[in-house]
PDB file of C-alpha atoms and ligand atoms in Angstrom:
ATOM      1  CA  MET J   1     -97.839  23.038 -75.056  1.00 73.00           C
ATOM      2  CA  THR J   2    -100.350  25.312 -71.858  1.00 90.00           C
ATOM      3  CA  TYR J   3    -101.068  22.420 -69.417  1.00 96.00           C
ATOM      4  CA  ASP J   4    -104.692  23.007 -68.617  1.00 96.00           C
ATOM      5  CA  ASP J   5    -105.131  21.690 -64.474  1.00 97.00           C
ATOM      6  CA  GLN J   6    -108.953  21.989 -65.599  1.00 98.00           C
ATOM      7  CA  ASN J   7    -108.941  19.300 -68.278  1.00 98.00           C
ATOM      8  CA  ILE J   8    -109.997  15.333 -67.340  1.00 98.00           C
ATOM      9  CA  PHE J   9    -107.461  13.603 -66.466  1.00 98.00           C
ATOM     10  CA  ALA J  10    -106.088  16.189 -64.386  1.00 98.00           C
ATOM     11  CA  ARG J  11    -109.299  16.120 -62.354  1.00 98.00           C
ATOM     12  CA  ILE J  12    -109.387  12.619 -61.810  1.00 98.00           C
ATOM     13  CA  LEU J  13    -105.796  13.622 -60.257  1.00 98.00           C
ATOM     14  CA  ARG J  14    -107.291  15.809 -58.030  1.00 98.00           C
ATOM     15  CA  ASN J  15    -110.157  13.062 -57.098  1.00 98.00           C
ATOM     16  CA  GLU J  16    -112.942  15.595 -58.554  1.00 98.00           C
ATOM     17  CA  LEU J  17    -114.533  13.527 -60.491  1.00 98.00           C
ATOM     18  CA  PRO J  18    -114.814   9.294 -60.750  1.00 97.00           C
ATOM     19  CA  ALA J  19    -112.914   7.044 -62.535  1.00 98.00           C
ATOM     20  CA  ILE J  20    -112.327   2.854 -62.370  1.00 98.00           C
ATOM     21  CA  LYS J  21    -108.772   3.418 -60.855  1.00 98.00           C
ATOM     22  CA  VAL J  22    -106.903  -0.554 -61.089  1.00 98.00           C
ATOM     23  CA  TYR J  23    -103.252   1.286 -60.035  1.00 98.00           C
ATOM     24  CA  GLU J  24    -101.745   3.790 -58.299  1.00 98.00           C
ATOM     25  CA  ASP J  25     -98.885   5.781 -57.185  1.00 98.00           C
ATOM     26  CA  ASP J  26     -97.364   8.505 -56.258  1.00 98.00           C
ATOM     27  CA  GLN J  27     -96.193   9.183 -59.795  1.00 98.00           C
ATOM     28  CA  VAL J  28     -98.466   7.244 -61.979  1.00 98.00           C
ATOM     29  CA  LEU J  29    -102.386   6.425 -62.554  1.00 98.00           C
ATOM     30  CA  ALA J  30    -104.340   3.504 -64.274  1.00 98.00           C
ATOM     31  CA  PHE J  31    -107.875   3.743 -64.739  1.00 98.00           C
ATOM     32  CA  MET J  32    -110.170   2.165 -66.983  1.00 98.00           C
ATOM     33  CA  ASP J  33    -111.329   4.244 -70.927  1.00 98.00           C
ATOM     34  CA  ILE J  34    -115.103   5.695 -70.489  1.00 97.00           C
ATOM     35  CA  MET J  35    -115.201   4.709 -74.039  1.00 96.00           C
ATOM     36  CA  PRO J  36    -113.797   1.483 -74.306  1.00 96.00           C
ATOM     37  CA  GLN J  37    -112.514   0.320 -77.314  1.00 95.00           C
ATOM     38  CA  ALA J  38    -112.385  -2.832 -77.141  1.00 95.00           C
ATOM     39  CA  GLU J  39    -113.103  -5.094 -73.254  1.00 95.00           C
ATOM     40  CA  GLY J  40    -110.234  -4.104 -70.962  1.00 97.00           C
ATOM     41  CA  HIS J  41    -109.068  -0.845 -71.991  1.00 97.00           C
ATOM     42  CA  THR J  42    -106.821   0.279 -69.608  1.00 98.00           C
ATOM     43  CA  LEU J  43    -105.473   4.103 -69.823  1.00 98.00           C
ATOM     44  CA  VAL J  44    -102.048   4.995 -67.740  1.00 98.00           C
ATOM     45  CA  ILE J  45    -100.962   8.408 -67.043  1.00 98.00           C
ATOM     46  CA  PRO J  46     -98.039   9.978 -65.269  1.00 98.00           C
ATOM     47  CA  LYS J  47     -98.815  12.197 -62.544  1.00 98.00           C
ATOM     48  CA  SER J  48     -96.686  15.347 -64.310  1.00 96.00           C
ATOM     49  CA  PRO J  49     -98.716  17.926 -65.602  1.00 96.00           C
ATOM     50  CA  ALA J  50     -97.470  17.369 -69.341  1.00 98.00           C
ATOM     51  CA  VAL J  51     -99.861  17.879 -72.052  1.00 98.00           C
ATOM     52  CA  THR J  52     -97.731  15.560 -74.955  1.00 98.00           C
ATOM     53  CA  LEU J  53     -95.211  13.359 -75.081  1.00 98.00           C
ATOM     54  CA  LEU J  54     -93.262  15.578 -75.995  1.00 97.00           C
ATOM     55  CA  ASP J  55     -93.987  17.926 -73.400  1.00 95.00           C
ATOM     56  CA  LEU J  56     -92.994  15.133 -70.064  1.00 97.00           C
ATOM     57  CA  ASP J  57     -89.744  15.197 -68.143  1.00 97.00           C
ATOM     58  CA  PRO J  58     -87.998  11.880 -69.340  1.00 98.00           C
ATOM     59  CA  SER J  59     -87.997  10.317 -65.807  1.00 98.00           C
ATOM     60  CA  ALA J  60     -91.364  10.713 -65.599  1.00 98.00           C
ATOM     61  CA  ALA J  61     -92.019   8.659 -69.057  1.00 98.00           C
ATOM     62  CA  ALA J  62     -89.070   6.617 -68.357  1.00 98.00           C
ATOM     63  CA  TYR J  63     -91.201   5.614 -64.609  1.00 98.00           C
ATOM     64  CA  THR J  64     -94.292   5.383 -66.989  1.00 98.00           C
ATOM     65  CA  ILE J  65     -93.633   3.023 -69.334  1.00 98.00           C
ATOM     66  CA  GLN J  66     -92.101   0.621 -66.819  1.00 98.00           C
ATOM     67  CA  ILE J  67     -96.126   0.947 -65.407  1.00 98.00           C
ATOM     68  CA  VAL J  68     -97.611   0.451 -68.314  1.00 98.00           C
ATOM     69  CA  GLN J  69     -95.584  -3.121 -69.136  1.00 98.00           C
ATOM     70  CA  LYS J  70     -96.445  -3.862 -65.368  1.00 98.00           C
ATOM     71  CA  VAL J  71    -100.147  -2.964 -65.817  1.00 98.00           C
ATOM     72  CA  ALA J  72     -99.962  -4.589 -69.970  1.00 98.00           C
ATOM     73  CA  LYS J  73     -98.304  -8.053 -67.820  1.00 98.00           C
ATOM     74  CA  ALA J  74    -102.082  -8.221 -66.078  1.00 98.00           C
ATOM     75  CA  MET J  75    -104.034  -7.499 -68.657  1.00 98.00           C
ATOM     76  CA  GLU J  76    -102.804 -10.153 -70.352  1.00 98.00           C
ATOM     77  CA  LYS J  77    -102.885 -12.120 -67.223  1.00 97.00           C
ATOM     78  CA  ALA J  78    -106.168 -11.456 -65.871  1.00 97.00           C
ATOM     79  CA  LEU J  79    -107.737 -11.277 -68.848  1.00 97.00           C
ATOM     80  CA  ASP J  80    -106.255 -14.218 -71.048  1.00 96.00           C
ATOM     81  CA  LEU J  81    -104.883 -11.817 -73.895  1.00 96.00           C
ATOM     82  CA  LYS J  82    -102.221 -12.924 -77.130  1.00 92.00           C
ATOM     83  CA  GLY J  83    -102.289  -9.639 -78.177  1.00 96.00           C
ATOM     84  CA  ILE J  84    -102.388  -5.982 -76.708  1.00 97.00           C
ATOM     85  CA  VAL J  85    -102.175  -2.201 -78.541  1.00 98.00           C
ATOM     86  CA  LEU J  86    -100.083   0.350 -77.071  1.00 98.00           C
ATOM     87  CA  MET J  87    -100.962   3.701 -78.329  1.00 97.00           C
ATOM     88  CA  GLN J  88    -100.323   6.833 -77.038  1.00 98.00           C
ATOM     89  CA  LEU J  89    -102.078  10.520 -79.747  1.00 97.00           C
ATOM     90  CA  SER J  90     -99.346  13.666 -78.987  1.00 97.00           C
ATOM     91  CA  GLY J  91    -101.547  16.372 -80.238  1.00 96.00           C
ATOM     92  CA  THR J  92    -105.065  17.144 -81.511  1.00 95.00           C
ATOM     93  CA  ALA J  93    -103.881  16.438 -85.257  1.00 96.00           C
ATOM     94  CA  ALA J  94    -103.116  13.038 -83.954  1.00 96.00           C
ATOM     95  CA  GLY J  95    -106.350  12.886 -82.659  1.00 94.00           C
ATOM     96  CA  GLN J  96    -105.519  13.118 -79.267  1.00 96.00           C
ATOM     97  CA  THR J  97    -109.033  14.842 -77.365  1.00 96.00           C
ATOM     98  CA  VAL J  98    -108.213  14.963 -74.047  1.00 98.00           C
ATOM     99  CA  PRO J  99    -104.490  17.376 -73.659  1.00 98.00           C
ATOM    100  CA  HIS J 100    -102.564  15.334 -70.263  1.00 98.00           C
ATOM    101  CA  VAL J 101    -100.254  12.302 -72.065  1.00 98.00           C
ATOM    102  CA  HIS J 102    -101.571   8.893 -71.584  1.00 98.00           C
ATOM    103  CA  PHE J 103    -100.499   5.788 -72.790  1.00 98.00           C
ATOM    104  CA  HIS J 104    -104.187   3.483 -74.352  1.00 98.00           C
ATOM    105  CA  LEU J 105    -103.507   0.158 -73.887  1.00 98.00           C
ATOM    106  CA  ILE J 106    -106.225  -1.484 -75.573  1.00 98.00           C
ATOM    107  CA  PRO J 107    -107.022  -5.079 -76.164  1.00 97.00           C
ATOM    108  CA  SER J 108    -107.420  -5.516 -79.630  1.00 94.00           C
ATOM    109  CA  SER J 109    -105.449  -5.897 -83.367  1.00 92.00           C
ATOM    110  CA  VAL J 110    -104.756  -2.234 -84.914  1.00 92.00           C
ATOM    111  CA  HIS J 111    -106.732  -3.852 -87.621  1.00 91.00           C
ATOM    112  CA  GLU J 112    -110.053  -4.334 -85.841  1.00 90.00           C
ATOM    113  CA  LEU J 113    -109.811  -0.323 -84.260  1.00 89.00           C
ATOM    114  CA  GLY J 114    -112.233   2.323 -85.468  1.00 79.00           C
ATOM    115  CA  LYS J 115    -112.785   5.789 -83.636  1.00 76.00           C
ATOM    116  CA  HIS J 116    -112.385   6.110 -80.224  1.00 78.00           C
ATOM    117  CA  ALA J 117    -114.231   8.401 -78.025  1.00 76.00           C
ATOM    118  CA  ILE J 118    -117.310   8.186 -79.083  1.00 81.00           C
ATOM    119  CA  LYS J 119    -119.378   4.949 -77.137  1.00 87.00           C
ATOM    120  CA  MET J 120    -119.899   4.775 -73.580  1.00 91.00           C
ATOM    121  CA  GLY J 121    -118.697   1.945 -72.624  1.00 92.00           C
ATOM    122  CA  ASP J 122    -120.937  -0.869 -70.182  1.00 95.00           C
ATOM    123  CA  HIS J 123    -120.412   0.720 -66.345  1.00 95.00           C
ATOM    124  CA  VAL J 124    -120.601  -2.730 -64.699  1.00 96.00           C
ATOM    125  CA  LYS J 125    -118.634  -4.263 -67.252  1.00 96.00           C
ATOM    126  CA  ILE J 126    -115.545  -1.618 -66.606  1.00 96.00           C
ATOM    127  CA  GLN J 127    -115.658  -2.258 -63.142  1.00 97.00           C
ATOM    128  CA  GLU J 128    -116.057  -6.068 -63.502  1.00 97.00           C
ATOM    129  CA  LEU J 129    -113.171  -5.977 -65.626  1.00 97.00           C
ATOM    130  CA  ALA J 130    -111.106  -3.846 -63.954  1.00 97.00           C
ATOM    131  CA  ASP J 131    -111.512  -5.729 -60.582  1.00 97.00           C
ATOM    132  CA  LYS J 132    -109.664  -9.129 -62.386  1.00 97.00           C
ATOM    133  CA  ILE J 133    -106.714  -6.639 -63.455  1.00 97.00           C
ATOM    134  CA  LYS J 134    -106.105  -5.417 -60.384  1.00 97.00           C
ATOM    135  CA  ALA J 135    -106.712  -8.727 -58.588  1.00 97.00           C
ATOM    136  CA  ALA J 136    -103.954  -9.408 -61.541  1.00 97.00           C
ATOM    137  CA  LEU J 137    -101.307  -6.927 -60.466  1.00 96.00           C
TER     138      LEU J 137
HETATM  139  P1  AMP A   1    -107.570  10.406 -76.270  1.00 73.25           P
HETATM  140  O1  AMP A   1    -108.306  11.022 -77.812  1.00 73.25           O
HETATM  141  O2  AMP A   1    -105.284   9.568 -76.938  1.00 73.25           O
HETATM  142  O3  AMP A   1    -107.110  11.612 -75.731  1.00 73.25           O
HETATM  143  O4  AMP A   1    -108.376  10.158 -75.663  1.00 73.25           O
HETATM  144  C1  AMP A   1    -108.941   9.982 -74.500  1.00 73.25           C
HETATM  145  C2  AMP A   1    -109.274   9.269 -74.175  1.00 73.25           C
HETATM  146  O5  AMP A   1    -110.480   9.009 -72.737  1.00 73.25           O
HETATM  147  C3  AMP A   1    -110.702   7.517 -74.730  1.00 73.25           C
HETATM  148  O6  AMP A   1    -110.255   6.860 -75.288  1.00 73.25           O
HETATM  149  C4  AMP A   1    -111.346   8.592 -74.226  1.00 73.25           C
HETATM  150  O7  AMP A   1    -112.510   7.844 -74.042  1.00 73.25           O
HETATM  151  C5  AMP A   1    -111.382   8.681 -72.739  1.00 73.25           C
HETATM  152  N1  AMP A   1    -111.523   9.400 -71.508  1.00 73.25           N
HETATM  153  C6  AMP A   1    -112.338  10.205 -71.749  1.00 73.25           C
HETATM  154  N2  AMP A   1    -113.055  10.734 -71.100  1.00 73.25           N
HETATM  155  C7  AMP A   1    -112.558  10.032 -68.978  1.00 73.25           C
HETATM  156  C8  AMP A   1    -113.441  10.083 -68.076  1.00 73.25           C
HETATM  157  N3  AMP A   1    -113.603  10.964 -67.716  1.00 73.25           N
HETATM  158  N4  AMP A   1    -112.993   8.945 -67.724  1.00 73.25           N
HETATM  159  C9  AMP A   1    -112.107   7.919 -68.422  1.00 73.25           C
HETATM  160  N5  AMP A   1    -111.512   7.982 -69.455  1.00 73.25           N
HETATM  161  C10 AMP A   1    -111.901   8.880 -70.532  1.00 73.25           C
END
């Protein structure tokens, strides 16, 4: 699939757009979802330019999952969670809205999740949650 380097997450990776970041290294970035489906909703993205999981280089996918696990553990500790939904949408038909592969970590239950990317979250509250997760990393 053709990668659009003007997509929102590509622009966040180039620091052209702001994001509340909780983790970054040379291959992966984790940041807070701006329209959270639950308090603490965090996104983990590889820096490799891939639209969906199916396009992502397998070694980048393997490394990204390691960071997904690391961030999930920090969320569990910082936010005292009992469960986290890991969601990954590949393709617009699946509901993907941003064409750069990403993993959602959502402190919620599959039974409670509804439509996503609809309602803006409270920036101050999101920043507070990010600070807690960062402190646990
Ligand atoms: P998906 O529908 O799986 O592509 O998910 C995209 C996610 O990105 C949604 O949960 C949006 O709320 C989130 N999102 C969109 N724009 C931004 C942004 N500028 N910063 C953080 N999260 C964003």
